[in-house]
CSV table of C-alpha atoms in Angstrom, one decimal:
chain,number,residue,atom,x,y,z
A,6,MET,CA,-35.8,10.9,-0.4
A,7,LYS,CA,-32.8,13.3,-0.3
A,8,PHE,CA,-31.0,10.9,2.1
A,9,SER,CA,-31.4,8.0,-0.2
A,10,LEU,CA,-29.8,10.0,-3.0
A,11,ILE,CA,-26.8,10.8,-0.8
A,12,LYS,CA,-26.6,7.2,0.2
A,13,LYS,CA,-26.6,6.1,-3.4
A,14,LYS,CA,-23.8,8.5,-4.2
A,15,ILE,CA,-21.7,7.2,-1.2
A,16,LYS,CA,-22.2,3.6,-2.4
A,17,ARG,CA,-21.1,4.5,-5.9
A,18,TYR,CA,-17.9,6.1,-4.4
A,19,LEU,CA,-17.3,3.1,-2.2
A,20,VAL,CA,-17.4,0.8,-5.2
A,21,PHE,CA,-14.1,2.3,-6.3
A,22,THR,CA,-12.4,2.2,-2.9
A,23,SER,CA,-10.9,-0.9,-1.5
A,24,PHE,CA,-10.5,-1.6,2.2
A,25,ALA,CA,-6.8,-1.0,1.9
A,26,TYR,CA,-7.4,2.4,0.3
A,27,ARG,CA,-9.7,3.5,3.1
A,28,ILE,CA,-7.3,2.4,5.8
A,29,GLY,CA,-4.4,4.1,3.9
A,30,VAL,CA,-6.4,7.4,3.7
A,31,CYS,CA,-7.1,7.2,7.5
A,32,ILE,CA,-3.5,6.6,8.3
A,33,ALA,CA,-2.3,9.3,6.0
A,34,ALA,CA,-4.8,11.8,7.5
A,35,ALA,CA,-3.5,10.9,11.0
A,36,LEU,CA,0.1,11.4,9.9
A,37,LEU,CA,-0.6,14.6,8.2
A,38,LEU,CA,-2.5,15.9,11.2
A,39,ALA,CA,0.5,15.0,13.4
A,40,ALA,CA,2.9,16.7,10.9
A,41,GLY,CA,0.6,19.8,10.8
A,42,VAL,CA,0.5,20.0,14.6
A,43,PHE,CA,4.2,19.6,14.9
A,44,ALA,CA,5.1,22.0,12.2
A,45,GLY,CA,2.5,24.5,13.4
A,46,ALA,CA,3.8,24.4,16.9
A,47,PHE,CA,7.4,25.2,15.9
A,48,PHE,CA,7.0,27.2,12.7
A,49,GLU,CA,3.5,28.7,13.1
A,50,GLU,CA,1.8,29.6,9.9
A,51,THR,CA,4.7,28.6,7.7
A,52,GLY,CA,4.5,25.1,9.2
A,53,LEU,CA,0.8,24.9,8.4
A,54,ILE,CA,1.5,25.9,4.8
A,55,CYS,CA,4.0,23.1,4.6
A,56,ALA,CA,1.5,20.7,6.0
A,57,ALA,CA,-1.0,21.9,3.4
A,58,GLY,CA,1.6,21.2,0.7
A,59,LEU,CA,2.1,17.7,2.0
A,60,LEU,CA,-1.7,17.2,2.1
A,61,THR,CA,-1.9,18.2,-1.6
A,62,MET,CA,0.8,15.7,-2.5
A,63,ALA,CA,-1.0,13.0,-0.5
A,64,GLU,CA,-4.3,13.7,-2.3
A,65,VAL,CA,-2.7,13.6,-5.7
A,66,LEU,CA,-1.2,10.2,-4.9
A,67,SER,CA,-4.5,8.9,-3.5
A,68,ASP,CA,-6.3,10.1,-6.7
A,69,TYR,CA,-3.8,8.2,-8.8
A,70,TRP,CA,-4.4,5.1,-6.6
A,71,LEU,CA,-8.2,5.4,-6.7
A,72,PHE,CA,-9.0,6.5,-10.3
A,73,PHE,CA,-5.9,5.2,-12.1
A,74,GLY,CA,-7.9,3.6,-14.9
A,75,LEU,CA,-10.0,6.7,-15.6
A,76,GLN,CA,-7.0,8.9,-16.4
A,77,ALA,CA,-5.3,6.7,-18.8
A,78,LYS,CA,-5.7,7.2,-22.6
A,79,GLU,CA,-7.0,3.7,-23.1
A,80,PRO,CA,-8.1,2.4,-19.7
A,81,GLN,CA,-8.4,-1.3,-19.3
A,82,LYS,CA,-11.5,-2.9,-17.9
A,83,MET,CA,-13.4,0.4,-17.8
A,84,ASP,CA,-15.3,0.0,-21.0
A,85,PHE,CA,-18.3,-1.6,-19.3
A,86,LEU,CA,-18.8,1.6,-17.2
A,87,ARG,CA,-18.5,3.8,-20.2
A,88,THR,CA,-20.9,1.8,-22.3
A,89,SER,CA,-23.5,0.9,-19.7
A,90,GLY,CA,-26.6,3.1,-19.1
A,91,PHE,CA,-25.6,4.2,-15.7
A,92,GLY,CA,-21.8,3.9,-16.1
A,93,MET,CA,-21.0,7.6,-16.7
A,94,GLU,CA,-23.3,8.6,-13.8
A,95,VAL,CA,-21.6,6.1,-11.5
A,96,ILE,CA,-18.2,7.5,-12.4
A,97,ARG,CA,-19.4,11.1,-12.1
A,98,ASP,CA,-20.9,10.5,-8.6
A,99,ALA,CA,-17.7,8.7,-7.5
A,100,VAL,CA,-15.5,11.6,-8.6
A,101,MET,CA,-17.8,14.1,-7.0
A,102,MET,CA,-17.8,12.2,-3.7
A,103,ASP,CA,-14.1,11.9,-3.9
A,104,LEU,CA,-13.7,15.7,-4.3
A,105,LEU,CA,-16.1,16.3,-1.4
A,106,ARG,CA,-14.1,13.8,0.8
A,107,LYS,CA,-10.8,15.6,-0.1
A,108,PHE,CA,-12.3,19.0,0.7
A,109,LEU,CA,-13.6,17.9,4.1
A,110,THR,CA,-10.4,16.0,4.9
A,111,ALA,CA,-8.3,19.0,4.1
A,112,LEU,CA,-10.6,21.3,6.0
A,113,GLY,CA,-10.6,19.0,9.0
A,114,ILE,CA,-6.9,18.3,9.1
A,115,LEU,CA,-5.8,21.9,8.7
A,116,ALA,CA,-8.4,23.3,11.1
A,117,ALA,CA,-7.5,20.7,13.7
A,118,ALA,CA,-3.7,21.3,13.2
A,119,TYR,CA,-4.2,25.0,13.6
A,120,LEU,CA,-6.3,24.6,16.8
A,121,LEU,CA,-4.0,22.0,18.3
A,122,ALA,CA,-0.8,23.8,17.5
A,123,GLY,CA,-2.0,26.9,19.3
C-alpha cells in the first residue's frame, strides 16, 4: 500500500514534466557533474562550492520552467486544478516530489563530484 502511494505521487509529478524537461534535467545534471569534477580537481573545495552555486542557479531555472504557472499572480489555465477536488493535492504532491528530486540530484552530483575529483 505504501508503494502505491509513492507511485501516485510520482505520477502526479510527471504530469507537470514534459519529455523535453526530463531530458534537459539529465543533460544539466551531467554538465554540472562534469563542471564539479573539473572545478574540484583544480580548485578543491572552492571549486565544489562554485559547482554548488551553479547547481542552485540551474535548479531555480528548472523551477521556473516547470511551475511557471503556479508562481504567477493570475496563472492561466491553472484554475481547473485549484477548483477541482484533488487539484490542490496534485499540486502539493508535485511540488513535494520536485523538492525531493532536487535534493537527491544535488546530493548525488556534489557527492559524485567530490569523490571523482579526489
